XYZ file of C-alpha atoms in Angstrom:
729
model
C 7.104 -49.547 13.545
C 8.678 -51.417 16.418
C 8.296 -51.381 20.163
C 5.444 -49.638 21.983
C 4.473 -49.186 25.613
C 1.236 -48.262 27.383
C 1.387 -45.655 30.111
C -1.014 -47.335 32.541
C -4.270 -45.661 33.512
C -3.377 -42.449 31.661
C -4.721 -43.375 28.215
C -1.379 -42.733 26.483
C 0.904 -44.946 24.443
C 4.619 -44.544 23.673
C 5.369 -45.536 20.036
C 8.718 -45.766 18.285
C 8.742 -43.953 14.903
C 12.054 -44.032 13.072
C 14.552 -41.872 15.022
C 11.803 -40.493 17.304
C 9.401 -41.531 20.044
C 5.795 -40.330 19.761
C 3.447 -39.929 22.754
C 0.035 -40.931 21.337
C -3.233 -40.059 23.034
C -5.366 -43.128 22.365
C -8.816 -41.524 22.571
C -8.149 -38.734 20.088
C -5.350 -40.265 18.035
C -3.283 -37.090 18.427
C 0.513 -37.086 18.826
C 1.077 -34.915 21.884
C 4.876 -35.025 22.007
C 7.669 -36.282 19.786
C 11.080 -36.996 21.331
C 14.023 -39.305 20.653
C 14.859 -42.957 20.081
C 14.387 -46.494 21.571
C 12.437 -46.155 24.814
C 10.950 -47.791 27.856
C 8.372 -46.104 30.032
C 6.635 -46.390 33.337
C 3.704 -44.222 34.405
C 6.015 -41.495 35.611
C 9.254 -41.639 33.640
C 10.462 -42.261 30.124
C 13.993 -43.320 29.143
C 15.315 -43.295 25.593
C 18.489 -44.730 24.112
C 20.024 -43.233 20.974
C 22.644 -44.362 18.514
C 24.952 -41.758 20.015
C 25.355 -44.219 22.948
C 23.472 -41.866 25.308
C 20.584 -42.571 27.678
C 18.108 -39.774 28.383
C 15.451 -39.587 31.083
C 12.436 -37.416 30.175
C 9.605 -35.615 31.798
C 7.380 -36.684 28.899
C 4.449 -34.444 29.858
C 6.592 -31.334 29.434
C 8.784 -32.842 26.697
C 11.836 -31.972 28.788
C 15.047 -33.961 29.267
C 15.735 -34.233 33.005
C 18.930 -36.338 32.924
C 21.530 -37.430 30.406
C 24.217 -40.114 30.837
C 26.427 -42.404 28.776
C 25.162 -45.933 28.248
C 28.688 -47.477 28.684
C 27.799 -49.945 25.918
C 30.297 -49.911 23.086
C 27.512 -50.178 20.535
C 23.847 -49.055 20.471
C 21.280 -50.355 22.934
C 18.951 -52.973 21.409
C 16.481 -53.563 24.271
C 15.338 -51.917 27.495
C 12.915 -52.631 30.341
C 11.931 -51.364 33.824
C 11.224 -53.556 36.812
C 7.845 -53.419 38.475
C 9.019 -50.737 40.970
C 10.317 -48.430 38.175
C 13.602 -48.016 40.016
C 15.775 -50.528 38.077
C 16.376 -50.168 34.360
C 17.955 -52.952 32.283
C 19.601 -52.230 28.912
C 20.712 -54.924 26.473
C 23.342 -53.941 23.939
C 24.414 -55.096 20.534
C 27.759 -55.999 22.125
C 26.252 -58.885 24.115
C 26.347 -57.065 27.467
C 23.561 -56.143 29.846
C 23.713 -53.121 32.194
C 21.427 -52.440 35.139
C 20.824 -48.890 36.330
C 19.392 -47.503 39.534
C 17.496 -44.557 38.018
C 16.781 -43.049 41.474
C 20.353 -43.049 42.826
C 21.681 -42.650 39.276
C 24.441 -45.262 38.965
C 25.124 -48.566 37.191
C 24.505 -51.524 39.522
C 25.358 -54.536 37.370
C 27.373 -55.398 34.254
C 26.375 -58.841 32.914
C 28.654 -60.213 30.195
C 27.945 -63.798 29.097
C 25.502 -63.331 26.286
C 26.627 -63.926 22.717
C 25.578 -61.461 20.060
C 22.820 -58.881 20.241
C 20.713 -58.919 23.429
C 17.350 -58.175 21.864
C 15.131 -59.069 24.864
C 15.362 -58.301 28.605
C 12.613 -58.862 31.175
C 12.538 -58.736 34.992
C 10.745 -61.481 36.939
C 7.486 -59.965 38.214
C 8.314 -61.052 41.775
C 10.828 -58.402 42.747
C 11.947 -60.398 45.803
C 13.576 -62.967 43.496
C 15.820 -60.331 41.905
C 16.027 -62.217 38.623
C 16.491 -60.942 35.098
C 15.701 -62.897 31.928
C 17.473 -62.155 28.644
C 17.627 -63.593 25.148
C 20.228 -63.178 22.399
C 21.030 -64.661 19.024
C 22.257 -67.980 20.496
C 18.564 -68.995 20.980
C 18.917 -69.506 24.737
C 17.067 -67.728 27.514
C 19.441 -66.749 30.339
C 18.322 -66.317 33.947
C 20.501 -63.896 35.916
C 20.686 -63.789 39.712
C 21.104 -60.080 40.497
C 22.402 -60.825 43.997
C 25.474 -62.589 42.633
C 25.527 -61.110 39.071
C 25.804 -64.639 37.687
C 23.875 -66.573 35.097
C 22.202 -69.390 37.019
C 20.574 -71.198 34.132
C 20.150 -71.179 30.341
C 16.755 -72.374 29.109
C 17.235 -74.138 25.792
C 14.269 -75.172 23.712
C 13.997 -72.810 20.745
C 15.866 -73.136 17.470
C 15.699 -69.395 16.853
C 15.987 -66.351 19.067
C 13.194 -65.948 21.625
C 11.001 -62.964 20.757
C 8.762 -62.521 23.823
C 8.311 -63.717 27.403
C 5.163 -63.919 29.544
C 5.010 -64.808 33.265
C 2.106 -66.464 35.084
C 0.553 -64.510 37.993
C 2.251 -66.747 40.590
C 5.630 -66.398 38.892
C 6.122 -70.166 38.673
C 5.498 -70.519 34.892
C 7.115 -68.854 31.924
C 5.885 -68.848 28.322
C 8.440 -68.022 25.597
C 7.823 -67.540 21.910
C 10.170 -67.593 18.927
C 10.372 -67.424 15.169
C 10.792 -71.218 15.085
C 7.005 -71.406 15.135
C 6.627 -72.795 18.667
C 5.834 -71.541 22.167
C 7.493 -73.238 25.170
C 5.883 -73.450 28.602
C 8.535 -73.551 31.354
C 8.466 -74.653 35.004
C 10.694 -72.046 36.631
C 11.213 -74.107 39.767
C 12.579 -77.075 37.863
C 14.064 -74.940 35.048
C 12.544 -77.403 32.531
C 10.046 -77.395 29.669
C 6.582 -78.542 30.666
C 5.053 -78.359 27.211
C 5.883 -77.290 23.678
C 2.985 -75.750 21.727
C 3.287 -75.672 17.906
C 1.884 -72.401 16.517
C 2.758 -72.871 12.823
C 3.854 -69.264 12.351
C 6.832 -67.144 13.314
C 5.694 -65.682 16.679
C 6.672 -62.114 17.595
C 4.635 -61.619 20.776
C 2.854 -63.582 23.515
C 0.443 -62.393 26.230
C -1.123 -64.415 29.060
C -4.867 -64.011 29.537
C -5.984 -63.098 33.054
C -7.704 -66.009 34.775
C -10.446 -63.898 36.330
C -12.278 -62.940 33.099
C -14.614 -64.857 30.808
C -12.928 -65.527 27.425
C -15.389 -68.050 26.079
C -15.855 -65.877 22.941
C -12.209 -66.559 22.150
C -12.627 -70.298 22.466
C -11.493 -70.665 26.087
C -13.488 -73.576 27.574
C -11.604 -74.734 30.619
C -9.445 -73.490 33.454
C -5.721 -73.105 33.419
C -3.304 -70.807 31.603
C -4.250 -69.467 28.175
C -2.212 -67.154 26.032
C -2.520 -65.086 22.863
C 0.200 -64.979 20.185
C 0.876 -62.560 17.345
C 3.043 -63.421 14.372
C 3.709 -63.559 10.670
C 0.262 -65.015 9.792
C -1.748 -62.857 12.164
C -5.248 -62.280 10.838
C -6.961 -58.919 10.672
C -9.646 -59.618 13.317
C -12.473 -57.539 11.861
C -15.261 -58.727 9.581
C -12.945 -60.089 6.937
C -10.652 -62.912 8.081
C -9.120 -63.922 4.750
C -6.512 -61.129 4.554
C -3.472 -61.945 6.731
C -1.666 -59.252 8.647
C 1.955 -59.843 9.590
C 2.215 -58.694 13.208
C 5.530 -57.524 14.619
C 4.653 -56.695 18.247
C 1.960 -57.472 20.838
C 1.228 -55.394 23.899
C -1.322 -56.079 26.679
C -3.438 -53.194 27.977
C -4.858 -54.673 31.175
C -6.460 -51.486 32.475
C -8.885 -51.405 29.573
C -8.901 -55.163 28.764
C -7.455 -54.578 25.313
C -4.534 -55.722 23.175
C -2.379 -53.550 20.927
C -0.514 -54.924 17.895
C 1.906 -53.415 15.388
C 1.759 -54.693 11.812
C 4.628 -55.017 9.346
C 3.104 -52.030 7.509
C 3.623 -49.882 10.653
C -0.054 -49.795 11.559
C -1.207 -49.843 15.209
C -4.315 -51.972 15.840
C -6.135 -52.010 19.215
C -8.375 -55.038 19.888
C -11.096 -55.178 22.499
C -11.252 -58.437 24.470
C -12.866 -60.917 24.785
C -14.419 -60.601 21.321
C -11.085 -59.571 19.732
C -12.782 -56.945 17.599
C -10.762 -54.066 16.198
C -11.622 -51.011 18.288
C -9.144 -48.513 16.837
C -6.569 -48.438 14.066
C -3.765 -45.863 13.637
C -1.728 -45.717 10.446
C 1.965 -45.086 11.023
C 3.145 -45.011 7.419
C 1.297 -44.269 4.192
C 3.962 -44.253 1.490
C 2.943 -42.166 -1.566
C -0.610 -40.776 -1.452
C -2.180 -41.292 -4.873
C -5.722 -39.985 -4.214
C -7.868 -38.656 -1.377
C -11.559 -37.789 -1.124
C -13.978 -36.587 1.593
C -16.514 -39.166 2.801
C -19.628 -39.025 4.952
C -22.675 -36.811 5.186
C -20.823 -33.848 6.733
C -17.319 -34.753 5.460
C -16.555 -36.589 8.713
C -14.167 -39.020 7.044
C -11.612 -39.108 4.248
C -10.778 -42.112 2.081
C -7.159 -42.374 0.951
C -5.536 -44.428 -1.790
C -1.877 -45.100 -0.979
C 0.802 -46.941 -2.840
C -0.675 -50.290 -1.814
C -3.635 -52.555 -2.419
C -5.466 -51.321 0.696
C -7.721 -48.296 1.079
C -7.654 -46.307 4.316
C -10.686 -44.492 5.753
C -9.742 -41.940 8.403
C -12.186 -40.522 10.936
C -11.199 -36.879 11.163
C -12.241 -36.398 14.776
C -10.055 -39.177 16.224
C -7.557 -40.025 13.460
C -8.687 -43.632 13.796
C -8.448 -45.557 10.562
C -10.323 -48.422 8.940
C -8.246 -50.405 6.462
C -10.221 -51.795 3.530
C -9.050 -54.979 1.786
C -10.187 -56.298 -1.551
C -7.940 -55.115 -4.379
C -4.924 -57.294 -5.093
C -2.709 -54.562 -6.547
C -2.074 -50.831 -6.064
C -5.228 -48.666 -5.870
C -4.825 -45.764 -8.336
C -7.969 -43.663 -8.028
C -11.141 -43.168 -5.968
C -14.282 -41.027 -6.353
C -17.305 -40.442 -4.183
C -21.005 -40.282 -5.149
C -23.168 -37.282 -4.388
C -24.507 -38.291 -0.977
C -21.028 -39.091 0.320
C -21.784 -42.551 1.684
C -20.731 -44.542 -1.408
C -17.544 -44.409 -3.393
C -15.750 -46.375 -6.108
C -12.136 -47.415 -6.412
C -10.001 -48.749 -9.235
C -6.602 -50.463 -9.231
C -3.823 -52.053 -11.214
C -5.573 -55.427 -10.889
C -7.887 -54.301 -13.752
C -10.867 -54.160 -11.337
C -13.410 -51.679 -9.970
C -14.969 -51.901 -6.505
C -17.967 -50.152 -5.002
C -17.919 -49.368 -1.255
C -20.617 -48.186 1.106
C -20.301 -46.572 4.552
C -22.808 -47.017 7.382
C -23.488 -43.408 8.346
C -24.246 -44.404 11.954
C -21.325 -46.630 12.752
C -18.890 -45.359 10.156
C -18.068 -48.907 9.033
C -17.240 -49.327 5.361
C -17.746 -52.540 3.379
C -17.531 -53.589 -0.245
C -20.914 -54.036 -1.968
C -19.916 -54.727 -5.594
C -16.913 -55.545 -7.716
C -16.168 -56.154 -11.362
C -13.490 -56.298 -14.027
C -14.295 -55.209 -17.572
C -10.875 -53.742 -18.559
C -7.954 -55.634 -19.988
C -5.305 -53.488 -18.278
C -4.827 -51.384 -15.146
C -7.714 -49.025 -14.389
C -6.156 -45.639 -13.710
C -9.143 -43.396 -13.171
C -12.775 -43.526 -12.022
C -15.442 -40.814 -11.880
C -18.832 -41.062 -10.144
C -22.109 -39.301 -10.924
C -22.889 -36.041 -9.112
C -26.743 -36.120 -9.130
C -29.370 -38.775 -8.336
C -28.726 -41.070 -11.256
C -26.151 -43.667 -10.158
C -23.450 -44.426 -12.695
C -19.693 -44.303 -13.001
C -17.096 -43.963 -15.731
C -13.728 -45.737 -15.713
C -10.603 -45.079 -17.769
C -7.854 -47.597 -18.242
C -4.361 -48.202 -19.585
C -6.048 -50.295 -22.282
C -6.855 -46.857 -23.887
C -10.667 -47.227 -23.361
C -13.370 -45.472 -21.313
C -16.297 -47.521 -20.049
C -19.688 -46.106 -18.866
C -21.303 -48.343 -16.200
C -24.657 -48.155 -14.427
C -25.131 -49.591 -10.951
C -28.285 -51.586 -11.590
C -26.182 -54.728 -11.833
C -24.719 -55.281 -8.423
C -21.681 -57.089 -9.801
C -21.014 -54.785 -12.768
C -21.918 -57.523 -15.180
C -23.071 -55.095 -17.891
C -21.169 -52.282 -19.517
C -23.592 -49.820 -21.063
C -21.137 -47.954 -23.292
C -17.498 -48.504 -24.166
C -15.198 -46.238 -26.153
C -12.401 -48.496 -27.408
C -9.219 -47.110 -28.861
C -10.353 -43.486 -28.728
C -6.993 -42.657 -27.107
C -3.469 -43.189 -28.311
C -2.163 -43.799 -24.785
C -3.278 -44.421 -21.200
C -6.283 -42.621 -19.695
C -4.891 -40.964 -16.526
C -7.766 -38.893 -15.140
C -11.465 -38.229 -15.529
C -14.039 -35.836 -14.019
C -17.805 -35.377 -14.368
C -19.463 -31.961 -14.622
C -21.739 -31.084 -11.642
C -24.890 -31.519 -13.831
C -23.878 -35.050 -14.968
C -24.010 -34.029 -18.636
C -20.316 -33.690 -19.488
C -17.211 -35.808 -18.959
C -13.628 -34.650 -19.244
C -10.728 -37.104 -19.633
C -6.945 -36.563 -19.580
C -4.551 -38.922 -21.316
C -0.912 -39.701 -21.585
C -1.129 -38.573 -25.215
C -0.847 -34.894 -23.906
C -4.494 -34.035 -24.595
C -7.769 -33.711 -22.699
C -11.147 -34.479 -24.279
C -14.676 -33.326 -23.530
C -17.510 -35.846 -23.920
C -21.319 -35.755 -23.814
C -22.513 -38.307 -21.276
C -25.877 -38.651 -23.030
C -24.399 -40.599 -25.936
C -20.646 -40.521 -25.132
C -19.986 -38.405 -28.240
C -16.790 -36.351 -28.463
C -17.467 -32.580 -28.155
C -13.885 -31.260 -28.407
C -10.198 -31.652 -27.600
C -8.012 -29.504 -25.331
C -4.390 -29.448 -26.471
C -1.279 -27.489 -25.599
C 0.767 -29.525 -23.154
C 4.171 -30.917 -24.057
C 3.809 -33.947 -21.752
C 1.056 -36.250 -20.505
C -2.041 -34.857 -18.741
C -2.235 -36.348 -15.245
C -5.269 -34.653 -13.757
C -8.444 -32.854 -14.971
C -11.036 -31.118 -12.768
C -14.229 -29.084 -13.402
C -14.869 -26.028 -11.270
C -17.973 -26.521 -9.048
C -19.321 -22.998 -9.774
C -17.782 -21.885 -13.092
C -17.797 -23.426 -16.536
C -14.073 -23.975 -16.668
C -11.813 -27.015 -16.750
C -8.387 -27.205 -15.133
C -5.872 -29.728 -16.403
C -2.396 -30.402 -14.999
C 0.452 -31.869 -16.946
C 3.823 -33.443 -16.257
C 5.369 -30.455 -18.029
C 4.891 -28.480 -14.798
C 1.986 -26.294 -15.927
C -1.731 -26.029 -15.289
C -4.059 -24.653 -17.975
C -7.580 -23.443 -17.275
C -9.968 -23.718 -20.243
C -13.433 -22.274 -20.932
C -15.572 -25.263 -21.969
C -17.965 -23.271 -24.194
C -15.393 -22.308 -26.823
C -12.389 -24.485 -25.821
C -10.224 -21.413 -25.338
C -7.396 -21.287 -22.835
C -8.123 -18.780 -20.091
C -4.935 -18.942 -18.011
C -1.638 -20.761 -17.880
C -0.106 -21.307 -14.487
C 3.482 -22.451 -14.062
C 3.933 -24.412 -10.826
C 6.832 -26.137 -9.160
C 5.148 -29.004 -7.436
C 7.551 -31.800 -6.546
C 6.885 -35.501 -6.039
C 8.248 -35.331 -2.495
C 4.950 -33.633 -1.536
C 6.651 -30.638 0.074
C 5.539 -27.886 -2.301
C 1.760 -27.276 -2.439
C -0.035 -24.228 -3.714
C -3.480 -22.650 -3.436
C -4.595 -20.419 -6.301
C -7.583 -18.161 -6.782
C -8.783 -19.102 -10.271
C -11.259 -16.406 -11.212
C -9.357 -13.132 -10.879
C -9.601 -12.668 -14.647
C -13.309 -13.174 -15.198
C -16.598 -12.301 -13.510
C -18.114 -14.724 -11.029
C -20.484 -14.494 -8.057
C -18.306 -16.832 -5.988
C -14.618 -17.319 -5.441
C -13.208 -20.678 -6.426
C -9.866 -22.070 -5.411
C -7.600 -24.508 -7.142
C -5.326 -26.673 -5.009
C -2.136 -28.134 -6.373
C -0.902 -31.079 -4.365
C 1.225 -34.180 -4.857
C 2.872 -34.413 -8.281
C 0.291 -32.985 -10.702
C -2.844 -33.521 -8.632
C -5.324 -30.645 -8.773
C -8.806 -30.237 -7.332
C -11.433 -27.705 -6.361
C -12.243 -28.456 -2.697
C -15.881 -28.737 -1.792
C -15.287 -27.262 1.660
C -12.990 -24.266 1.960
C -13.116 -24.375 5.754
C -11.146 -27.588 5.941
C -8.743 -28.578 3.176
C -6.626 -31.698 3.501
C -3.495 -32.335 1.519
C -1.707 -35.628 1.976
C 1.911 -35.935 0.911
C 4.207 -38.981 0.803
C 4.984 -38.991 4.524
C 3.110 -36.214 6.250
C -0.358 -34.752 6.435
C -0.682 -31.013 6.040
C -3.749 -29.470 7.554
C -4.932 -26.114 6.258
C -7.689 -24.202 8.048
C -9.043 -21.909 5.369
C -12.011 -19.549 5.241
C -13.186 -16.824 2.862
C -11.966 -14.156 5.235
C -8.551 -15.643 5.825
C -7.735 -17.157 2.411
C -4.891 -15.364 0.651
C -5.011 -15.222 -3.137
C -1.857 -16.222 -4.872
C -1.553 -13.428 -7.393
C 0.852 -12.790 -10.249
C 2.779 -10.436 -7.916
C 3.446 -13.233 -5.446
C 4.369 -15.592 -8.263
C 6.824 -13.009 -9.521
C 8.270 -12.742 -5.989
C 8.718 -16.487 -5.853
C 10.445 -16.511 -9.223
C 12.634 -13.585 -8.092
C 13.749 -15.620 -5.062
C 14.676 -18.572 -7.278
C 16.592 -16.281 -9.637
C 18.407 -14.751 -6.669
C 19.516 -18.207 -5.509
C 20.811 -18.985 -9.030
C 22.757 -15.690 -9.075
C 24.250 -16.475 -5.642
C 25.394 -19.855 -6.845
C 27.087 -18.239 -9.826
C 28.638 -15.624 -7.572
C 29.932 -18.380 -5.315
C 31.658 -20.156 -8.216
C 33.276 -16.879 -9.315
C 34.517 -16.114 -5.785
C 36.048 -19.585 -5.406
C 37.778 -19.200 -8.727
C 39.195 -15.870 -7.582
C 40.133 -17.361 -4.181
C 38.067 -14.798 -2.274
C 37.223 -17.311 0.414
C 35.760 -14.995 3.061
C 33.098 -13.675 0.670
C 32.539 -17.168 -0.761
C 31.903 -18.630 2.681
C 29.595 -15.738 3.540
C 27.536 -16.417 0.402
C 27.364 -20.143 1.153
C 26.130 -19.420 4.702
C 23.540 -16.928 3.408
C 22.123 -19.698 1.222
C 21.702 -21.826 4.391
C 23.077 -24.863 2.591
C 25.539 -26.966 4.691
C 26.712 -28.876 1.640
C 27.578 -25.677 -0.212
C 29.498 -24.393 2.803
C 31.321 -27.729 2.986
C 32.352 -27.254 -0.624
C 33.981 -23.940 0.258
C 35.770 -25.408 3.325
C 37.206 -28.220 1.212
C 38.322 -25.786 -1.446
C 40.210 -23.799 1.204
C 41.818 -26.906 2.773
C 43.081 -28.103 -0.590
C 45.368 -25.099 -0.932
C 49.081 -25.457 -0.165
C 48.725 -23.383 3.034
C 45.220 -24.670 3.689
C 45.415 -24.686 7.491
C 46.575 -21.082 7.688
C 44.134 -20.000 4.984
C 41.207 -21.665 6.813
C 42.189 -20.040 10.104
C 42.469 -16.605 8.474
C 39.089 -17.021 6.718
C 37.108 -18.208 9.750
C 38.372 -15.488 12.057
C 37.078 -12.825 9.682
C 33.499 -14.113 9.862
C 30.758 -12.448 11.901
C 29.444 -14.105 15.064
C 26.207 -15.204 13.430
C 28.161 -16.801 10.573
C 30.330 -18.660 13.096
C 27.165 -19.891 14.828
C 25.937 -21.253 11.475
C 29.261 -23.002 10.842
C 29.099 -24.622 14.311
C 25.622 -25.877 13.441
C 26.891 -27.212 10.078
C 29.795 -28.994 11.830
C 27.278 -31.102 13.756
C 25.916 -32.388 10.412
C 29.364 -32.877 8.817
C 30.691 -34.711 11.848
C 28.185 -37.520 11.530
C 29.752 -38.634 8.238
C 33.239 -40.132 8.032
C 33.739 -38.473 4.626
C 33.260 -34.971 6.001
C 34.326 -35.367 9.631
C 37.876 -34.098 8.950
C 36.475 -30.862 7.538
C 34.252 -30.464 10.616
C 37.179 -31.137 12.951
C 39.328 -28.592 11.118
C 36.657 -25.906 11.628
C 36.180 -26.901 15.253
C 39.939 -26.715 15.896
C 40.044 -23.090 14.663
C 36.958 -22.075 16.674
C 38.073 -23.787 19.912
C 41.642 -22.420 19.570
C 40.782 -18.802 19.045
C 37.490 -18.417 20.964
C 37.150 -18.628 24.700
C 34.585 -21.017 26.255
C 32.536 -18.018 27.390
C 32.275 -16.734 23.826
C 31.288 -20.116 22.445
C 28.577 -20.595 25.131
C 26.968 -17.338 23.989
C 26.117 -18.967 20.659
C 22.606 -20.307 20.206
C 22.032 -23.980 21.176
C 25.773 -24.452 21.879
C 25.167 -27.114 24.526
C 22.960 -29.147 22.173
C 25.585 -28.923 19.439
C 28.343 -30.071 21.761
C 26.258 -33.019 22.990
C 25.846 -34.111 19.381
C 29.516 -33.536 18.515
C 31.151 -35.452 21.390
C 29.997 -39.063 20.729
C 30.750 -38.901 16.987
C 34.144 -37.298 17.684
C 35.013 -40.098 20.103
C 33.927 -42.634 17.493
C 36.146 -41.028 14.827
C 39.081 -40.951 17.241
C 38.648 -44.674 17.972
C 38.496 -45.426 14.226
C 41.673 -43.395 13.553
C 43.390 -45.071 16.494
C 42.633 -48.523 15.104
C 43.828 -47.421 11.689
C 47.073 -46.118 13.197
C 47.673 -49.405 15.010
C 47.058 -51.339 11.840
C 49.504 -49.130 9.936
C 52.148 -49.680 12.651
C 51.759 -53.471 12.268
C 52.097 -53.170 8.528
C 55.271 -51.155 8.889
C 56.639 -53.768 11.310
C 55.897 -56.583 8.873
C 57.537 -54.672 6.071
C 60.722 -54.138 8.093
C 60.934 -57.861 8.954
C 60.270 -59.155 5.429
C 63.153 -60.499 3.318
C 63.035 -61.637 -0.281
C 63.124 -65.442 -0.410
C 66.294 -66.707 -2.025
C 67.820 -63.223 -2.231
C 71.364 -62.293 -1.319
C 71.724 -60.758 2.116
C 73.197 -57.289 2.055
């Protein structure tokens, strides 16, 4: 989310992403490089500003920092821009100041200081001969700076909120400004006056002037003159469905390809082709929790993903481009795909089901049917595997409904099983021959049904918590069910006997995922694999050559084949458990060593665990002793070089927090006092660590200095105070 820049004629885009900057290749959707913070880019250079008050110039093709200098601002940089020659860089700070930098000769040329509050927008006039800079801050005015005299020559006042974007006419005589006060102002830059105020009826975040040489009649342009495009809080999703608003946070022109790029409030990047304003590409920047994912298309060319939102996302695997599907009004909980792979069903918390179809030629997906026959949230849906088209839905109203697709709007429910469950139905799956249905419920059981008459064939029990997922094997007559108790049980469906119990540690942060070979204990002509993903989600992948696992924030890609797949055996499980037990023993050993005041060994154990917080606990324990300074010095000097390297790396982390900065500084004092600069420079990544330590150390020193001054004033006031009405002594 946030600012983005196009690298002209090179088919790349620079996108801000949290504390990083991603270089995105537009054609393929791949992130080529990932570097640091707030940025501005020309075709040849990229400059980033970080919260450490540093500016960095990058060779972005090689992902290499070519220059580093201090931003001089007292607080972080809020906005940046290059002039048209890419030689002058303007930075606007949160302290109300603006700095201009000559990036070729490498020095600060101007320091402009009349803005009030955060300078969130800086733009050069396109005519470089004018040498003018435009800026906007929280006082709602637009300042024009004459760079020859370093003075503000005019303040344009028309908006009642901060200006969010500026656009200049080709001749440089007209300026269009937008704001969150729901208006756009057209300015005559010769007279420094407003020519026209255009009401837009939405908070505007971006404005772009249309080139006068093209035909934009499809966009409603009928006459000559200046025309502009705005993006704001009521921005519409400009595809086939116009009734779902998209709050737009940024608008970027791409003149080389006659396109527009927008960033939505949900951190999605949409690229529109002009003049029709059709969505050409979509890139999803943030997914939140991934609740379900399925392959889609004839040859699994797409995947459809249910995230923690009311929208569905269909990704094209070749380009990472995404189509966002609107329709549900609450969180989508489950999706399932029919046999041919071009149709799928979805269910959501809005008590509804929707049927979607993909055009195999264009890849476009649209909704073909919808219905609501449940009285509570629909948590699971399962589609038929053979030619007969039907689906089964399970809901939090404790019912399962069997629905055929003859009625295009789901007006008829063929069979309904009311109150067959004590609690919510969480998951369902259909056997490959369409004869059996398995369901998992919050009542800690799974049930097997005959789809011919929806009769109950048997119950699988044994879990101590709710069953969140059930899956049939595609080649063996077994059922896998996963529970919130952290275990997966595999059952033989003929006699309802438990074949194997697998204990897994799969966390909700999506980090731990496992692949298991399920048929080591029984005869089978084919190997089947069970994948354990987010939370308690299990499935048997249809295609072992390409297995996709989506976690809360990242996508993990596994390239698997029969020759390269590694079976997770009981031996490896035992090794994993042994590692966990070893960590528990080390933690116990650490507590014993601290109790016995054997600090050298305790610190060595903490470093071996590679846990900075545990090492910090040992450092604090040492410093709390009566002779803490001498004890810390004696302990650190007995460490090995690799242990000192680890401590230096930990100090970088501790120094970023005011609660632990004193511990970091105490360690640094010992290391810098007793080690020569040559010895310290031999440590790995020492220069990087020092670059990270210096700005935070300066910030802590300034904070302590202010605190000391305040304490001096308090002491002065105390000395001068006398009790009113008391007797002088």
